[in-house]
Short mmCIF file of C-alpha atoms in Angstrom, two decimals:
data_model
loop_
_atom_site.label_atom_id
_atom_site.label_comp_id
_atom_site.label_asym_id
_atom_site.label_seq_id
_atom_site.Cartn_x
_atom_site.Cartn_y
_atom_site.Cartn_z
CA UNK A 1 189.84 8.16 200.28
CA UNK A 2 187.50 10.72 201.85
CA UNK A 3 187.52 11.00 205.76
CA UNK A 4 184.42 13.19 206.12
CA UNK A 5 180.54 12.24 205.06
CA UNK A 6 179.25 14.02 202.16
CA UNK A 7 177.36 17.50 203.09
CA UNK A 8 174.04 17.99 201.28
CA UNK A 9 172.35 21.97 201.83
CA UNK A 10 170.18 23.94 200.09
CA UNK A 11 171.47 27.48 199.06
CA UNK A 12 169.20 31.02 198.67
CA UNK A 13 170.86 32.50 195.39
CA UNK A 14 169.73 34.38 192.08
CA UNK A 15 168.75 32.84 189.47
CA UNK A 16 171.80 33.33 187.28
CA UNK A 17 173.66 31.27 189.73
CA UNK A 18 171.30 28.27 190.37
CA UNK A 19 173.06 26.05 187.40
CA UNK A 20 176.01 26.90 188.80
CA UNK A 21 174.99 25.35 192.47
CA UNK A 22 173.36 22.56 191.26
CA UNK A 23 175.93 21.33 189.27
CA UNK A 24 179.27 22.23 191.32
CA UNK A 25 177.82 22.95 194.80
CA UNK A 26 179.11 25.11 196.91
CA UNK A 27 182.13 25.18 199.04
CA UNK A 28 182.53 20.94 198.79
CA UNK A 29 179.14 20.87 199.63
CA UNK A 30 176.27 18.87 197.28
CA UNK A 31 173.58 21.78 197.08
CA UNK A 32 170.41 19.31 195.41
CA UNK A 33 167.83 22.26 196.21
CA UNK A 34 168.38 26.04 195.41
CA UNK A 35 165.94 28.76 196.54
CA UNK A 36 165.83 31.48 194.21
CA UNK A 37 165.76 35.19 195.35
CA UNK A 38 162.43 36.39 194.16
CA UNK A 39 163.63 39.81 191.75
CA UNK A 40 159.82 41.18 191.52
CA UNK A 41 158.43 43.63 193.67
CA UNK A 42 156.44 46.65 193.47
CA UNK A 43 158.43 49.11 192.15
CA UNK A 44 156.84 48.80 188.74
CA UNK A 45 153.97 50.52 190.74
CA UNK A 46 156.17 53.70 191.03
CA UNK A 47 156.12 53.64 187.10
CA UNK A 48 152.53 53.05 187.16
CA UNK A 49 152.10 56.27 189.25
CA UNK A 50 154.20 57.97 187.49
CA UNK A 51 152.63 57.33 184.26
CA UNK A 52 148.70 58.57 186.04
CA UNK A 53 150.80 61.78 186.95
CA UNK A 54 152.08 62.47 183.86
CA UNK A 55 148.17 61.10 182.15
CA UNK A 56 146.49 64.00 184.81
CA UNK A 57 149.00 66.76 184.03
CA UNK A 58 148.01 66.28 179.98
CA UNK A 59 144.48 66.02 180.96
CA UNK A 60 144.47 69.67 183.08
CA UNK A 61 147.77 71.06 180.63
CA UNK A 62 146.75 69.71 177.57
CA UNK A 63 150.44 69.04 176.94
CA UNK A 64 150.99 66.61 174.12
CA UNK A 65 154.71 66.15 175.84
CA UNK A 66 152.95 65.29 179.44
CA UNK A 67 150.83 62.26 176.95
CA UNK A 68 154.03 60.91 175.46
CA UNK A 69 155.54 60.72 179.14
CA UNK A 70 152.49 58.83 180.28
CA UNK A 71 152.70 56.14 177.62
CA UNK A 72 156.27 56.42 177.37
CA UNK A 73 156.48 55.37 181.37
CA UNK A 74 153.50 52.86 180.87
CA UNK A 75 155.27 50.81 178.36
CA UNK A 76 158.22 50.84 180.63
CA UNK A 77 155.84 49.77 183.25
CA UNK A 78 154.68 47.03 181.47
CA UNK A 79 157.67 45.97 180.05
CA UNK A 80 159.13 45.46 183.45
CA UNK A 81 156.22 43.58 184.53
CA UNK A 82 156.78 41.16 181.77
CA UNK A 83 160.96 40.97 182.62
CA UNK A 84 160.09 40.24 185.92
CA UNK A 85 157.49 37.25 185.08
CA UNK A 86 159.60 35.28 182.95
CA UNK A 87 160.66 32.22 185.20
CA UNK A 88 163.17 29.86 183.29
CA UNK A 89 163.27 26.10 184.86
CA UNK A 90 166.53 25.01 183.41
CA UNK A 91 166.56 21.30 181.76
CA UNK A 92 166.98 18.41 184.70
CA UNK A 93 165.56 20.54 187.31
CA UNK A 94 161.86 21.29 188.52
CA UNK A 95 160.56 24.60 190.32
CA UNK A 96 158.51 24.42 193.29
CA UNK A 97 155.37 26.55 193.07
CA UNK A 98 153.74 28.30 196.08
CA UNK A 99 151.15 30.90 196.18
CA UNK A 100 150.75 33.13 199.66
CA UNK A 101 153.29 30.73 200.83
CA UNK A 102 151.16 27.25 199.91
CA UNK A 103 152.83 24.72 197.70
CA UNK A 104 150.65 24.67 194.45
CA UNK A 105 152.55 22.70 192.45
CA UNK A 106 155.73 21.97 190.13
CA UNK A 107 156.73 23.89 187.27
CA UNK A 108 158.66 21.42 184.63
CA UNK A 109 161.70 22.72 182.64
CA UNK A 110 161.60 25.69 180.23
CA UNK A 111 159.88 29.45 180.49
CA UNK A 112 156.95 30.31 182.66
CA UNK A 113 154.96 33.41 183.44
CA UNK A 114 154.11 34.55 186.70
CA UNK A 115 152.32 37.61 186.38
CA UNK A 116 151.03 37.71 189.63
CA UNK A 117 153.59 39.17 192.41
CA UNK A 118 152.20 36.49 194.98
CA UNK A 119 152.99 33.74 192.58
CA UNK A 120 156.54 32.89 192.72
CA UNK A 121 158.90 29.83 192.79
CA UNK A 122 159.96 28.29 196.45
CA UNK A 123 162.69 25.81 195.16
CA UNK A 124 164.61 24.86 192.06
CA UNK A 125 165.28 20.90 192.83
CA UNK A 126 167.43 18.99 190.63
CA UNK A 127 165.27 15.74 189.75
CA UNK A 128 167.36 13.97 186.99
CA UNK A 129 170.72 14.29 188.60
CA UNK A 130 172.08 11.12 190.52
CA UNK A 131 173.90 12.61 193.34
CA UNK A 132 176.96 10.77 194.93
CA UNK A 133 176.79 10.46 199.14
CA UNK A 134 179.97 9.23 200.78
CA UNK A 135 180.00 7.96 203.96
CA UNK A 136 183.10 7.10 205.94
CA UNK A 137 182.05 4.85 209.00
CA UNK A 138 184.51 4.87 211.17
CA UNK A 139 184.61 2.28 215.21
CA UNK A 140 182.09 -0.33 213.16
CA UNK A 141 182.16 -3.66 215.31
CA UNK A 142 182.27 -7.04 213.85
CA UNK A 143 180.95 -9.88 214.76
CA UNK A 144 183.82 -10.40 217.52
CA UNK A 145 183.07 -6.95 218.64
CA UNK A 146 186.87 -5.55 217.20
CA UNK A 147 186.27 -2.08 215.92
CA UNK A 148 187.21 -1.81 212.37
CA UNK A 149 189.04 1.92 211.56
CA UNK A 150 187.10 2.53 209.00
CA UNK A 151 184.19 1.61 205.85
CA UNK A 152 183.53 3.88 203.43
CA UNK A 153 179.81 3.21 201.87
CA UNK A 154 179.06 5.06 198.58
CA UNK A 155 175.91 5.52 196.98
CA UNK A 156 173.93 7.36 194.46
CA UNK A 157 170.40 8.93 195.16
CA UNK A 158 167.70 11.66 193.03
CA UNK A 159 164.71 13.22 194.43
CA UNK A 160 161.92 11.64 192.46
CA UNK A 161 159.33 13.80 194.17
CA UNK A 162 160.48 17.66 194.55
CA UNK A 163 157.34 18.74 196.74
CA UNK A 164 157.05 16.25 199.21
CA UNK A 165 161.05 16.54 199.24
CA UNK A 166 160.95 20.20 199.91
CA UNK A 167 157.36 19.92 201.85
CA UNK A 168 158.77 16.97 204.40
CA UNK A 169 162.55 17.29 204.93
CA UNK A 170 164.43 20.05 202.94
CA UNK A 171 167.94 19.16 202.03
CA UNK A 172 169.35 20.09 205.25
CA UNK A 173 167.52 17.69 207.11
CA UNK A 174 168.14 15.40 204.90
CA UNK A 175 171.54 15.21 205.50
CA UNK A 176 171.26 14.09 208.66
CA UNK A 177 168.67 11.65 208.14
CA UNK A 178 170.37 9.79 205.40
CA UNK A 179 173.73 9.99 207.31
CA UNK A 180 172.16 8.35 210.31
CA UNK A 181 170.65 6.09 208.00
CA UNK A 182 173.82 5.08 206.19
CA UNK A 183 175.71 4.55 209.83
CA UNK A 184 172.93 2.14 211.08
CA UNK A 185 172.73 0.06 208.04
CA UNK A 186 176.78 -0.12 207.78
CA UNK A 187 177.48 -1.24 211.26
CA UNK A 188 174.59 -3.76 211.17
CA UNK A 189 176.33 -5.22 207.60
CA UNK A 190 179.80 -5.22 209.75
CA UNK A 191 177.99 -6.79 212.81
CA UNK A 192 177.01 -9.96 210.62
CA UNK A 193 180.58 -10.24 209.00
CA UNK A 194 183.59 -11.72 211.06
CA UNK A 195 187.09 -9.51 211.51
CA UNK A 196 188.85 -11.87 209.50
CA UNK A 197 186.92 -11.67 206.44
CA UNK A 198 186.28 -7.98 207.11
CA UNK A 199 187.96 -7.04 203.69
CA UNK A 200 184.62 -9.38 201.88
CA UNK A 201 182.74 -6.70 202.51
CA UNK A 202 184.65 -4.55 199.26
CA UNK A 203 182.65 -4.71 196.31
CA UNK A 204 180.46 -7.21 198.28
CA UNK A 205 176.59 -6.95 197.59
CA UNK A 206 174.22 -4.36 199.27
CA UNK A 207 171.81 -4.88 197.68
CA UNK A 208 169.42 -5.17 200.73
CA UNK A 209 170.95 -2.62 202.46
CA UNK A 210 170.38 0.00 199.33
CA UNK A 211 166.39 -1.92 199.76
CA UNK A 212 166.47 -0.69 203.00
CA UNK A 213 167.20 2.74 202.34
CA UNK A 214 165.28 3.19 199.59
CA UNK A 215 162.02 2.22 202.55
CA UNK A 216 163.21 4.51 205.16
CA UNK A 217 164.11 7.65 202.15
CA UNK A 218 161.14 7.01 199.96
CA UNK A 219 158.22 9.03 202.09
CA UNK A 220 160.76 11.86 201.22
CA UNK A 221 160.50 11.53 197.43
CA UNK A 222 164.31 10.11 197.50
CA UNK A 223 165.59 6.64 195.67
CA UNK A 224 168.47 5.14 196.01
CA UNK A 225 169.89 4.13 192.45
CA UNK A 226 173.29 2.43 193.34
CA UNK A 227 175.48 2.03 196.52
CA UNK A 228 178.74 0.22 197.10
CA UNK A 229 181.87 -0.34 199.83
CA UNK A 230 184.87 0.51 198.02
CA UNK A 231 187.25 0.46 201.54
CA UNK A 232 187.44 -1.34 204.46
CA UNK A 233 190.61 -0.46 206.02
CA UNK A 234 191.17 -2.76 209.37
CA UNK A 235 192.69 -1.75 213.37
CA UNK A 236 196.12 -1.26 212.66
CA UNK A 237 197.34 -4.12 215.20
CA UNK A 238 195.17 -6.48 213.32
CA UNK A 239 196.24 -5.54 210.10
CA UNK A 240 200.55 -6.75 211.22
CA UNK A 241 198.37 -9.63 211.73
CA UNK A 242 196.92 -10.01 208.68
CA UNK A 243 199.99 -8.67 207.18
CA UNK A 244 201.74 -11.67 208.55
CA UNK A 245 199.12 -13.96 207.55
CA UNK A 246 199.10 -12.36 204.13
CA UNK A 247 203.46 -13.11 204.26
CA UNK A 248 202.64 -16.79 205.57
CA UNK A 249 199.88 -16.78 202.32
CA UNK A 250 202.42 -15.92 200.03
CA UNK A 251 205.40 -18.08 201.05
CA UNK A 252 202.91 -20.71 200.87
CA UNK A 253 202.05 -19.91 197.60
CA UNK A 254 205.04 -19.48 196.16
CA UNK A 255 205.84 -22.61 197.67
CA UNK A 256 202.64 -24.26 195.99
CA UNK A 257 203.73 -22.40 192.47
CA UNK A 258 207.76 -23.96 192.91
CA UNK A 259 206.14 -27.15 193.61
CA UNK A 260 203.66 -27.34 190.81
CA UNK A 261 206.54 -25.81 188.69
CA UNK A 262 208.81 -29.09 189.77
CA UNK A 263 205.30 -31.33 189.33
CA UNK A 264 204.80 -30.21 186.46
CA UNK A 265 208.52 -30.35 185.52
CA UNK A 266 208.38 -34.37 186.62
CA UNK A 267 205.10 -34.87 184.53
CA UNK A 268 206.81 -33.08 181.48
CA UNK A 269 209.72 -35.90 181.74
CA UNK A 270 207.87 -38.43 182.56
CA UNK A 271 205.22 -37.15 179.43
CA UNK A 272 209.08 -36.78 177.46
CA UNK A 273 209.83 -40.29 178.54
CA UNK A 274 206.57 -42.06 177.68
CA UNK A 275 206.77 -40.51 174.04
CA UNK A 276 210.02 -41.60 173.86
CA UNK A 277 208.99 -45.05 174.85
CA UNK A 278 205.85 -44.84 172.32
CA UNK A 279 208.30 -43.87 169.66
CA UNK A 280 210.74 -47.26 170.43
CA UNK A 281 207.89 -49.05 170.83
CA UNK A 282 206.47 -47.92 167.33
CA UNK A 283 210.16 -48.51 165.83
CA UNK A 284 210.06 -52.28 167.51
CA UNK A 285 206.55 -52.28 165.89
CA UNK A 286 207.67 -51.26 162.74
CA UNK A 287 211.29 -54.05 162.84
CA UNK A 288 208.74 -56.49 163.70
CA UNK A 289 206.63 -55.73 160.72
CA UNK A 290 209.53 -56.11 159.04
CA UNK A 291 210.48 -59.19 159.87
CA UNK A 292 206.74 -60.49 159.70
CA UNK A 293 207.02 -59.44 155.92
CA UNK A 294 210.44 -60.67 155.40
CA UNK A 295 209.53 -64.33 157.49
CA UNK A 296 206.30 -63.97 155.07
CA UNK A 297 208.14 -63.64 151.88
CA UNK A 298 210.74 -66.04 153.04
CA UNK A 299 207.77 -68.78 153.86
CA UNK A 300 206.64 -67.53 150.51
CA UNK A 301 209.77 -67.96 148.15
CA UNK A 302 210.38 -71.60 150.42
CA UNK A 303 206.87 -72.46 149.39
CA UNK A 304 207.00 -71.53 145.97
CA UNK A 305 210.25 -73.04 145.76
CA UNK A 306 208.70 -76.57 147.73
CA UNK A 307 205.95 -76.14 145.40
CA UNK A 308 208.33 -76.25 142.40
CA UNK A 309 210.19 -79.42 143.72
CA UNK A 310 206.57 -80.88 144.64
CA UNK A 311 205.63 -79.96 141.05
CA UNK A 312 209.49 -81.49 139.84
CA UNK A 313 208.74 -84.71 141.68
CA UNK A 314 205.20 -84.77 140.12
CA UNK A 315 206.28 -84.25 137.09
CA UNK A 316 208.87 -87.29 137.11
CA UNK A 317 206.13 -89.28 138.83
CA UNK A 318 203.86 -88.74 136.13
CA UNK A 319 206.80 -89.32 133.70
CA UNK A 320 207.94 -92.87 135.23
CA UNK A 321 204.54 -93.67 135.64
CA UNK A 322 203.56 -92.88 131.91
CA UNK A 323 206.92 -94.37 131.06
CA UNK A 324 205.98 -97.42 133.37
CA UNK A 325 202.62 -97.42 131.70
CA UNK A 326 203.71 -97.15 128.56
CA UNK A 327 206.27 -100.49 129.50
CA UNK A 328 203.71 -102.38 130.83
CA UNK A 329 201.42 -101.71 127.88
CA UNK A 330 204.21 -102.44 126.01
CA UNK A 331 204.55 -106.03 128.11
CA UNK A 332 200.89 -106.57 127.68
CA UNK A 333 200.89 -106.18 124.03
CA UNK A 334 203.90 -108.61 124.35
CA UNK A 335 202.32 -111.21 126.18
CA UNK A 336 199.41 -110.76 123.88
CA UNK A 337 201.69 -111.41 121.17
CA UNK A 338 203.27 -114.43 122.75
CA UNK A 339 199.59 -115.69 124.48
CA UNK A 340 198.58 -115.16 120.54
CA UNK A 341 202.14 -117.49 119.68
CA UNK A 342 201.16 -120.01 122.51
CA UNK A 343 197.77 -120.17 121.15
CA UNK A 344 199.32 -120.66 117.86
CA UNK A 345 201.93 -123.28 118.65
CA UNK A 346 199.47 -125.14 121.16
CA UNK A 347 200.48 -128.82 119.74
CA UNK A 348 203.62 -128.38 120.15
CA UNK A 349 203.10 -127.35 123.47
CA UNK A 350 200.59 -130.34 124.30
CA UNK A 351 203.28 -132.63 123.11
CA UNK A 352 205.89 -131.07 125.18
CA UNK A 353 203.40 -131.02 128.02
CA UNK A 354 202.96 -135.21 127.56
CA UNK A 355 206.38 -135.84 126.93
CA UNK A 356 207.27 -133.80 130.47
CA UNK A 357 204.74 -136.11 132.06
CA UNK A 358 206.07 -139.41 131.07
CA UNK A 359 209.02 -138.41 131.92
CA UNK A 360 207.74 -137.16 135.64
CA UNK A 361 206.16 -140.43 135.90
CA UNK A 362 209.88 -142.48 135.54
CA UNK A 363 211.30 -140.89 138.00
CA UNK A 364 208.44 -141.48 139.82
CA UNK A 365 208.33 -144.75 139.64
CA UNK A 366 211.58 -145.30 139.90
CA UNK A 367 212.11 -143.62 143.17
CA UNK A 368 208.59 -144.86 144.79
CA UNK A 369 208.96 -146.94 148.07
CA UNK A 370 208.46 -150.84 148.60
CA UNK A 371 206.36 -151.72 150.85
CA UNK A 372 207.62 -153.37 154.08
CA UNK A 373 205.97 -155.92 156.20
CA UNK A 374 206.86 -156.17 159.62
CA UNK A 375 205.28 -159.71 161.80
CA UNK A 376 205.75 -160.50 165.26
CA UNK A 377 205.49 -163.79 166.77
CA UNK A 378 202.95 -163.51 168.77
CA UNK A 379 200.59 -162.17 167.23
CA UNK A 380 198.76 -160.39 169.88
CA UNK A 381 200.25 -156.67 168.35
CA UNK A 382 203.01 -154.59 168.58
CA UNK A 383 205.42 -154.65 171.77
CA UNK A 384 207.19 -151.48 173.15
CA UNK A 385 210.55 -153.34 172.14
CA UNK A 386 209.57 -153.92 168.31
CA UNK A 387 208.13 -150.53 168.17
CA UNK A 388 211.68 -148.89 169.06
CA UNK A 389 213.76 -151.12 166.77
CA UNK A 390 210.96 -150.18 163.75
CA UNK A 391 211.68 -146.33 164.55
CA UNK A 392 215.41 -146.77 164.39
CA UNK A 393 215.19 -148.84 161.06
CA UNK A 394 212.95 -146.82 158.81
CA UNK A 395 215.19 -143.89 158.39
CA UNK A 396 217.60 -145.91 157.57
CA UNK A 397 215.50 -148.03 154.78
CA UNK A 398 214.59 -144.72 153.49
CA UNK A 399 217.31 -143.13 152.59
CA UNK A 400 219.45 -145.93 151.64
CA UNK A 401 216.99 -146.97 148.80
CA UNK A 402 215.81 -151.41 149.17
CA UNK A 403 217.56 -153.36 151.07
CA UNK A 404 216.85 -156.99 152.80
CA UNK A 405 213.98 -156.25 154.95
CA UNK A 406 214.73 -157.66 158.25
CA UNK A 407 212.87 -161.05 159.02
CA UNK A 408 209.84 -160.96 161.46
CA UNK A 409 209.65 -163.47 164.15
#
């Protein structure tokens, strides 16, 4: 890193070394404006005297040698009049013209004539060029007021305006303008940041502090196209601390890194173990789908087989019935035959029917009781003492057949 602020001059230097200058400056030094040694003078005039002394001694000699000298030292003359007014603005720079020593305006790239000896070019400025500045700030104060060692600020500028560049400041001057520029508007960026986060301000945005540059450099025809803080390098003291901090950091992290790793490591087997569980799960899934098909096919074959023996007892139901209903029709056409025989033979039965009756009637008759008169002697009805001896006789009478009724009193 650079430990020294960029120099910006201006250099006085023919003009077969301005290119060289404004591209490589001189020495370490940026050199954004060359002044170019003016290489016309009078001393064509000599020739032009010359060539009147020579144009006299033909006119009183009537030499014809004496006339070829005069033109001969005339076209030199003019010759090195026109050498000397060729002005070549090389491409990416702009001359400066004066006359008498007033600005008069610019002269864009390529040839020019200045025939005139009081016309000539002030400054060669190099206008398309963006020309890096470094700045190392060194004792900028934080917000805690600890002086940092060091910021280096970079940016890029180009002279829009070469007259009012060359007019108002001139590149020396500039250099110390933009320099105390770039110092206030670094330690007022470091004066808002805190020493901790000191190193935020690499790569951070400055934007508003290349803004404010570009208001404070613009009356001199300058703009800022780009700046930057590549370094910010702290106290040494504070940067064992942050050193430490940075050791602390790191342990920490790779303390935060093993213990992910073993998180991680955990979730992994625990991922391992859940997949593993899916998969028994799926094979118990898949054995209990198996079963449910085999139960199925086993309530299947016992139904089709129940359905056969339902079908089997059907069958023999429908056979003993039909063979049932085949005997019974079989009866009935029996019975019709024998109702048709009864109805045939129905004398014989009428005579077997009175002969059953007469003899229904003997027995009747014979067995039928005899009627059995009881009187008492009073006559007044039945006493309790009559009564009891009646109830003890009559089973008697009736189941040995007559006898010799007893004789009422």
């Amino acid at each position: 890193m650079s430990r020294e602020f960029s120099k910006i001059k201006e250099s006085l230097a023919a003009w077969s070394e301005i290119r060289q200058l404004l591209r490589g400056g001189e020495q370490g030094q940026l050199v954004p404006v060359v002044i170019p040694k003016d290489r016309r003078g009078f001393a064509w005039m000599t020739l032009v005297f010359l060539a009147l002394y020579f144009a006299l001694m033909a006119v009183f000699t009537g030499e014809l040698l004496a006339v070829l000298a005069a033109i001969a030292v005339l076209l030199i003359a003019l010759i090195s009049v026109w050498r000397r007014a060729i002005i070549e603005i090389e491409e990416g720079t702009t001359g400066v013209r004066s006359r008498w020593g007033a600005i008069t305006g610019v002269l864009p790239p390529g040839r020019h004539y200045l025939w005139l000896p009081w016309d000539k070019v002030d400054a060669v400025v190099d206008t398309s060029t963006e020309i890096p500045y470094s700045a190392p700030i060194s004792a900028c104060p934080t917000a805690e007021n600890v002086p940092l060692k060091s910021i280096e600020f970079f940016l890029k500028f180009r002279i829009v305006d070469p007259v009012a560049f060359v007019r108002t400041i001139g590149a020396g001057n500039f250099d110390l303008v933009l320099s105390s520029a770039v110092q206030d508007a670094i330690r007022q960026r470091s004066r808002r940041v805190n020493t901790e986060r000191a190193y935020d301000l690499r790569g951070s945005d400055v934007g508003d502090m290349q803004e404010a540059l570009n208001r404070q450099l613009g009356r001199y025809g300058v703009r800022v196209t780009g700046a930057n803080i590549p370094d910010v390098q702290l106290p040494d003291q504070y940067q064992q601390h942050l050193a430490t901090r940075e050791k602390v950091a790191k342990e920490l992290s790779a303390y935060e890194r093993e213990w992910e790793l073993t998180r991680k490591r955990r979730i992994d087997t625990l991922l391992m173990e859940i997949e593993r569980s899916k998969k028994t799960r799926d094979a118990r899934v898949v054995e209990v789908k198996a079963a449910h098909n085999t139960a199925r096919k086993d309530v299947a074959r016992m139904l089709e087989e129940q359905e056969t023996e339902a079908q089997r007892v059907r069958w023999e139901i429908e056979a003993r019935g039909r063979a049932e209903l085949t005997a019974a029709e079989n009866e009935a056409k029996a019975l019709r035959r024998l109702a048709d025989s009864y109805r045939d033979n129905r004398a014989v039965l009428q005579y077997e029917l009175a002969r059953r009756r007469l003899d229904v009637g003997a027995k009747l008759a014979e067995n039928a009781p005899q009627p059995l008169v009881v009187r008492t002697a009073s006559g007044q009805g039945d006493s309790a003492l009559s009564t009891l001896l009646l109830a003890q006789l009559l089973p008697r009478i009736a189941g040995n057949g007559p006898a010799n009724p007893p004789v009422g009193q």
